[in-house]
Amino acid sequence: MPVAGLRRAVRETVSGLPPAFWWLWTSTLVNRLGAFVSTFLVLYLTAERGYSAAYAGLVVSLYGLGGVVSSLGGGVMADRLGRRPTLLIAQGSTAVSVAVLGFVQHPVAIAAVACLVGMATNASRPAVQAMMADIVRPEDRIRAFSLNYWAINLGFAISSAAAGFIAAYSYLALFLIEGAMTLACAIVIFVKLPESRPERTAAVDTAEAEVSLWTVLRDGRFMSMVVLAFVIALIFMQGMVGLPLGMGADGYSSSDYGLVMAVNGVLIVTLQIPVTRFIEHRDPRRLLIVSALLAGYGFGLTAFAGSLGLYVLTVVVWTLAEIVNAPTQTGLVVRLSPVHGRGRYQGMYTLTWSVATLLAPLVAGFIIDGYGAEWLWALCAVLGTAAGAGYWALMRNLPEAGGAAGSEPVAGAGAPAVTVAGAGSLAESVEGAGAGVLAGPVADAVPRPELLKGAESREDAAR
């Protein structure tokens, strides 16, 4: 592409987004640049502290369990307290708990603090997604979510490389630097980001009382989407769980797996923005169906991978699915969410990745040990097909963008002020939407540290 064309493409990609979005984007990048601990937690516990693999697996499981609990709690806080207070509490708690984790030595204390770290880390995600939906215009949301996902993966790629060098010097430095970077993220939010939660009126307060977690659970269309999102998350998690186990069974080394997975990171950083420009104004229904099929059959093709090159090819296929699915799926969550329930709805969506992170190792270990890796890849193909069919059935009567609940930006954080509808319209919005880390032992119960790489970025796709 000529230099002039490249400049024009970059300008069109970043233009039109409010300043508040870019401060939120900056806070995400800073946060992910310091995401060391989750990646190297197993190595720290086994190589540095001398604990057993079984104990390390337990600690990582508790870390994931904390994330499951806070997925819903963070969403409720984002709606009740506001996006900004929730982010400040979550980031401040993460900074403190991560630093403490570097100093505690008793096994019970380490396990308890690791659970708190997982809880604090995950609590911010529903608030980030809700704030992004608040401050960005409906027509720009796919682009905004994609740029945020790109920042997550760029930051994680850099932090993963840097963490290896830092760990060689001092594991304690990993904990302290992550705490400092998370605190810097909180400072950016405190100084630069105003509250974005929609303005409240007496009528809205009355309506908001109706938007509870029970409301989300009774929202048939949204919960159907949550189930499909969980299926997709379970498929993608096999890149961190099933793939290294399958490659190991075929005689490949951990460095071979690292090389194959590096393709995933490079493609996301390189293609996320241009692919988003291609899909930005296309029908999300078709995009989700196509991404589900690409994910399922991308992993399904792994059954036929007889060389390192073929493994790379399969990664290319399901990485394209990931690039398309992540921003499109998050945008759909916003379209199906009532304005004053965005936090709770995003929390429920975040929960899909947390639960998938817990269950994926168990599923992969059980199938590979009992039946062989080929059956795992066949199951991925079946799940991808089922998810594609599910998206087709779910979205046949999907409201057009702009008419769904929560499609309008609200006052604050750089977005133009709008009038928020009263109780009646909110109830109609809910009705329209509804009627409209790793956990557990894998294989031989030995957690593989390389499995943790990228798990945080997948959750943030959200995650």
CSV table of C-alpha atoms in Angstrom, one decimal, residues 138-367:
chain,number,residue,atom,x,y,z
A,138,PRO,CA,-23.3,3.5,17.8
A,139,GLU,CA,-21.8,3.6,14.3
A,140,ASP,CA,-18.3,3.7,15.7
A,141,ARG,CA,-18.5,1.0,18.3
A,142,ILE,CA,-17.2,-1.9,16.3
A,143,ARG,CA,-14.1,0.2,15.4
A,144,ALA,CA,-13.7,1.3,19.1
A,145,PHE,CA,-14.0,-2.2,20.5
A,146,SER,CA,-11.5,-3.4,17.8
A,147,LEU,CA,-9.0,-0.7,18.7
A,148,ASN,CA,-9.3,-1.6,22.4
A,149,TYR,CA,-8.8,-5.3,21.6
A,150,TRP,CA,-5.7,-4.4,19.5
A,151,ALA,CA,-4.3,-2.5,22.5
A,152,ILE,CA,-4.9,-5.5,24.8
A,153,ASN,CA,-3.0,-7.8,22.5
A,154,LEU,CA,-0.2,-5.4,21.7
A,155,GLY,CA,0.3,-4.7,25.4
A,156,PHE,CA,0.2,-8.3,26.3
A,157,ALA,CA,2.7,-9.3,23.5
A,158,ILE,CA,5.2,-6.7,24.8
A,159,SER,CA,4.6,-7.6,28.5
A,160,SER,CA,5.1,-11.3,27.9
A,161,ALA,CA,8.4,-10.7,26.2
A,162,ALA,CA,9.6,-8.2,28.8
A,163,ALA,CA,8.5,-10.4,31.7
A,164,GLY,CA,10.9,-13.2,30.8
A,165,PHE,CA,13.9,-10.8,31.1
A,166,ILE,CA,12.5,-9.3,34.3
A,167,ALA,CA,11.9,-12.7,35.9
A,168,ALA,CA,15.5,-13.7,35.2
A,169,TYR,CA,16.5,-10.8,37.4
A,170,SER,CA,13.8,-11.0,40.1
A,171,TYR,CA,10.3,-12.4,40.3
A,172,LEU,CA,9.5,-9.9,43.0
A,173,ALA,CA,10.1,-7.2,40.5
A,174,LEU,CA,7.3,-8.6,38.3
A,175,PHE,CA,4.8,-8.2,41.1
A,176,LEU,CA,6.0,-4.7,42.0
A,177,ILE,CA,6.1,-3.5,38.4
A,178,GLU,CA,2.6,-4.8,37.6
A,179,GLY,CA,1.3,-3.1,40.7
A,180,ALA,CA,2.9,0.2,39.7
A,181,MET,CA,1.6,-0.1,36.1
A,182,THR,CA,-1.9,-0.9,37.3
A,183,LEU,CA,-1.7,2.1,39.7
A,184,ALA,CA,-0.6,4.3,36.7
A,185,CYS,CA,-3.7,3.0,34.9
A,186,ALA,CA,-5.9,4.1,37.8
A,187,ILE,CA,-4.2,7.5,37.8
A,188,VAL,CA,-5.0,8.0,34.1
A,189,ILE,CA,-8.6,7.1,34.8
A,190,PHE,CA,-8.8,9.4,37.9
A,191,VAL,CA,-7.3,12.4,36.1
A,192,LYS,CA,-8.6,12.1,32.6
A,193,LEU,CA,-11.9,10.1,32.6
A,194,PRO,CA,-15.2,11.7,33.8
A,195,GLU,CA,-18.1,9.5,34.7
A,196,SER,CA,-20.0,8.2,31.7
A,197,ARG,CA,-23.0,6.5,33.2
A,198,PRO,CA,-26.2,7.9,31.7
A,199,GLU,CA,-27.8,10.8,33.6
A,200,ARG,CA,-30.4,9.7,36.1
A,201,THR,CA,-33.9,11.1,36.5
A,202,ALA,CA,-36.7,10.1,38.8
A,203,ALA,CA,-38.3,8.1,35.9
A,204,VAL,CA,-35.0,6.5,35.1
A,205,ASP,CA,-34.4,5.6,38.8
A,206,THR,CA,-37.8,3.8,38.8
A,207,ALA,CA,-37.0,2.0,35.6
A,208,GLU,CA,-33.5,1.1,36.7
A,209,ALA,CA,-34.8,-0.8,39.7
A,210,GLU,CA,-36.2,-3.3,37.1
A,211,VAL,CA,-32.8,-3.9,35.6
A,212,SER,CA,-31.3,-6.4,37.9
A,213,LEU,CA,-29.3,-9.6,37.4
A,214,TRP,CA,-32.7,-11.4,37.4
A,215,THR,CA,-33.6,-9.1,34.5
A,216,VAL,CA,-30.5,-10.3,32.6
A,217,LEU,CA,-31.2,-13.9,33.3
A,218,ARG,CA,-34.8,-13.6,32.1
A,219,ASP,CA,-33.7,-11.9,28.9
A,220,GLY,CA,-34.1,-14.8,26.5
A,221,ARG,CA,-32.4,-13.4,23.5
A,222,PHE,CA,-29.4,-12.1,25.4
A,223,MET,CA,-28.9,-15.3,27.4
A,224,SER,CA,-29.1,-17.3,24.2
A,225,MET,CA,-26.3,-15.1,22.9
A,226,VAL,CA,-24.4,-15.7,26.2
A,227,VAL,CA,-24.6,-19.4,25.7
A,228,LEU,CA,-23.3,-19.1,22.1
A,229,ALA,CA,-20.5,-16.7,23.3
A,230,PHE,CA,-19.5,-19.4,25.9
A,231,VAL,CA,-19.3,-22.0,23.2
A,232,ILE,CA,-17.1,-19.8,21.1
A,233,ALA,CA,-14.9,-19.0,24.2
A,234,LEU,CA,-14.6,-22.7,24.9
A,235,ILE,CA,-13.3,-23.2,21.4
A,236,PHE,CA,-10.8,-20.4,21.4
A,237,MET,CA,-9.5,-21.5,24.8
A,238,GLN,CA,-8.3,-24.7,23.2
A,239,GLY,CA,-5.5,-22.6,21.7
A,240,MET,CA,-4.0,-22.3,25.2
A,241,VAL,CA,-5.1,-25.7,26.4
A,242,GLY,CA,-5.7,-28.4,23.8
A,243,LEU,CA,-3.2,-27.2,21.3
A,244,PRO,CA,-0.1,-27.5,23.4
A,245,LEU,CA,-1.3,-30.9,24.7
A,246,GLY,CA,-2.0,-32.1,21.2
A,247,MET,CA,1.3,-30.9,19.9
A,248,GLY,CA,3.1,-32.5,22.8
A,249,ALA,CA,1.4,-35.8,22.1
A,250,ASP,CA,2.7,-35.5,18.5
A,251,GLY,CA,6.3,-35.0,19.7
A,252,TYR,CA,6.6,-31.2,19.4
A,253,SER,CA,8.4,-29.2,22.0
A,254,SER,CA,7.2,-26.2,24.0
A,255,SER,CA,9.3,-23.9,21.8
A,256,ASP,CA,7.4,-25.3,18.8
A,257,TYR,CA,4.1,-24.4,20.4
A,258,GLY,CA,5.5,-21.0,21.3
A,259,LEU,CA,6.4,-20.4,17.7
A,260,VAL,CA,3.0,-21.5,16.5
A,261,MET,CA,1.2,-19.3,19.0
A,262,ALA,CA,3.4,-16.3,18.1
A,263,VAL,CA,1.6,-16.3,14.8
A,264,ASN,CA,-1.7,-15.7,16.6
A,265,GLY,CA,-0.3,-12.6,18.3
A,266,VAL,CA,1.4,-11.2,15.2
A,267,LEU,CA,-1.7,-11.6,13.1
A,268,ILE,CA,-3.9,-9.9,15.7
A,269,VAL,CA,-1.5,-6.9,16.0
A,270,THR,CA,-1.0,-6.7,12.2
A,271,LEU,CA,-4.5,-7.4,10.9
A,272,GLN,CA,-7.0,-6.3,13.6
A,273,ILE,CA,-7.2,-2.7,12.3
A,274,PRO,CA,-7.4,-3.4,8.6
A,275,VAL,CA,-9.9,-6.3,9.0
A,276,THR,CA,-12.0,-4.0,11.2
A,277,ARG,CA,-12.1,-1.5,8.4
A,278,PHE,CA,-13.4,-4.2,6.1
A,279,ILE,CA,-16.1,-5.5,8.5
A,280,GLU,CA,-17.0,-2.3,10.3
A,281,HIS,CA,-20.3,-1.6,8.4
A,282,ARG,CA,-21.1,-5.1,7.4
A,283,ASP,CA,-24.0,-7.2,8.8
A,284,PRO,CA,-23.0,-8.5,12.2
A,285,ARG,CA,-25.2,-11.5,11.8
A,286,ARG,CA,-23.2,-12.8,8.9
A,287,LEU,CA,-19.9,-11.9,10.6
A,288,LEU,CA,-20.8,-13.9,13.8
A,289,ILE,CA,-21.9,-16.9,11.8
A,290,VAL,CA,-18.7,-16.8,9.6
A,291,SER,CA,-16.5,-16.3,12.7
A,292,ALA,CA,-18.1,-19.3,14.5
A,293,LEU,CA,-17.5,-21.6,11.5
A,294,LEU,CA,-13.9,-20.4,11.0
A,295,ALA,CA,-13.2,-21.0,14.7
A,296,GLY,CA,-14.7,-24.4,14.7
A,297,TYR,CA,-13.2,-25.6,11.5
A,298,GLY,CA,-9.9,-23.8,12.2
A,299,PHE,CA,-9.4,-26.0,15.3
A,300,GLY,CA,-11.0,-29.0,13.5
A,301,LEU,CA,-8.3,-28.9,10.9
A,302,THR,CA,-5.7,-29.4,13.6
A,303,ALA,CA,-6.7,-33.1,13.5
A,304,PHE,CA,-5.0,-33.3,10.1
A,305,ALA,CA,-1.9,-31.2,11.0
A,306,GLY,CA,1.1,-33.4,10.4
A,307,SER,CA,3.8,-30.7,10.3
A,308,LEU,CA,4.6,-27.4,12.0
A,309,GLY,CA,3.6,-25.5,8.8
A,310,LEU,CA,0.1,-27.1,8.9
A,311,TYR,CA,-0.2,-26.2,12.6
A,312,VAL,CA,0.6,-22.6,11.7
A,313,LEU,CA,-2.1,-22.7,8.9
A,314,THR,CA,-4.8,-23.8,11.4
A,315,VAL,CA,-3.8,-21.0,13.8
A,316,VAL,CA,-4.2,-18.5,10.9
A,317,VAL,CA,-7.7,-19.7,10.3
A,318,TRP,CA,-9.0,-19.5,13.8
A,319,THR,CA,-7.1,-16.2,14.5
A,320,LEU,CA,-9.1,-14.7,11.6
A,321,ALA,CA,-12.2,-15.9,13.4
A,322,GLU,CA,-11.0,-14.2,16.6
A,323,ILE,CA,-10.3,-10.9,14.9
A,324,VAL,CA,-13.8,-10.8,13.5
A,325,ASN,CA,-15.6,-12.2,16.5
A,326,ALA,CA,-14.2,-10.1,19.3
A,327,PRO,CA,-15.4,-6.6,18.3
A,328,THR,CA,-18.6,-7.9,16.6
A,329,GLN,CA,-19.6,-9.9,19.7
A,330,THR,CA,-19.0,-7.1,22.1
A,331,GLY,CA,-21.0,-4.7,19.9
A,332,LEU,CA,-23.9,-7.2,19.9
A,333,VAL,CA,-23.8,-7.2,23.7
A,334,VAL,CA,-24.3,-3.4,23.7
A,335,ARG,CA,-27.2,-3.6,21.1
A,336,LEU,CA,-29.0,-6.1,23.3
A,337,SER,CA,-28.4,-4.2,26.6
A,338,PRO,CA,-30.7,-1.5,28.1
A,339,VAL,CA,-28.8,1.7,28.7
A,340,HIS,CA,-28.9,1.5,32.5
A,341,GLY,CA,-28.1,-2.2,32.5
A,342,ARG,CA,-25.0,-2.1,30.4
A,343,GLY,CA,-22.7,-3.0,33.4
A,344,ARG,CA,-24.7,-6.0,34.4
A,345,TYR,CA,-25.1,-7.2,30.8
A,346,GLN,CA,-21.3,-6.8,30.1
A,347,GLY,CA,-20.7,-8.6,33.4
A,348,MET,CA,-22.7,-11.6,32.3
A,349,TYR,CA,-20.9,-11.6,29.0
A,350,THR,CA,-17.5,-11.4,30.7
A,351,LEU,CA,-18.6,-14.4,32.8
A,352,THR,CA,-18.6,-16.6,29.7
A,353,TRP,CA,-14.9,-16.2,29.3
A,354,SER,CA,-14.2,-16.7,33.0
A,355,VAL,CA,-16.2,-19.9,33.1
A,356,ALA,CA,-14.6,-21.1,29.8
A,357,THR,CA,-11.2,-20.5,31.3
A,358,LEU,CA,-12.1,-22.7,34.2
A,359,LEU,CA,-13.7,-25.5,32.2
A,360,ALA,CA,-11.5,-25.7,29.0
A,361,PRO,CA,-8.6,-27.5,30.7
A,362,LEU,CA,-10.9,-30.1,32.2
A,363,VAL,CA,-12.6,-30.7,28.9
A,364,ALA,CA,-9.4,-30.9,27.0
A,365,GLY,CA,-7.6,-33.1,29.5
A,366,PHE,CA,-10.6,-35.5,29.7
A,367,ILE,CA,-11.0,-35.9,26.0
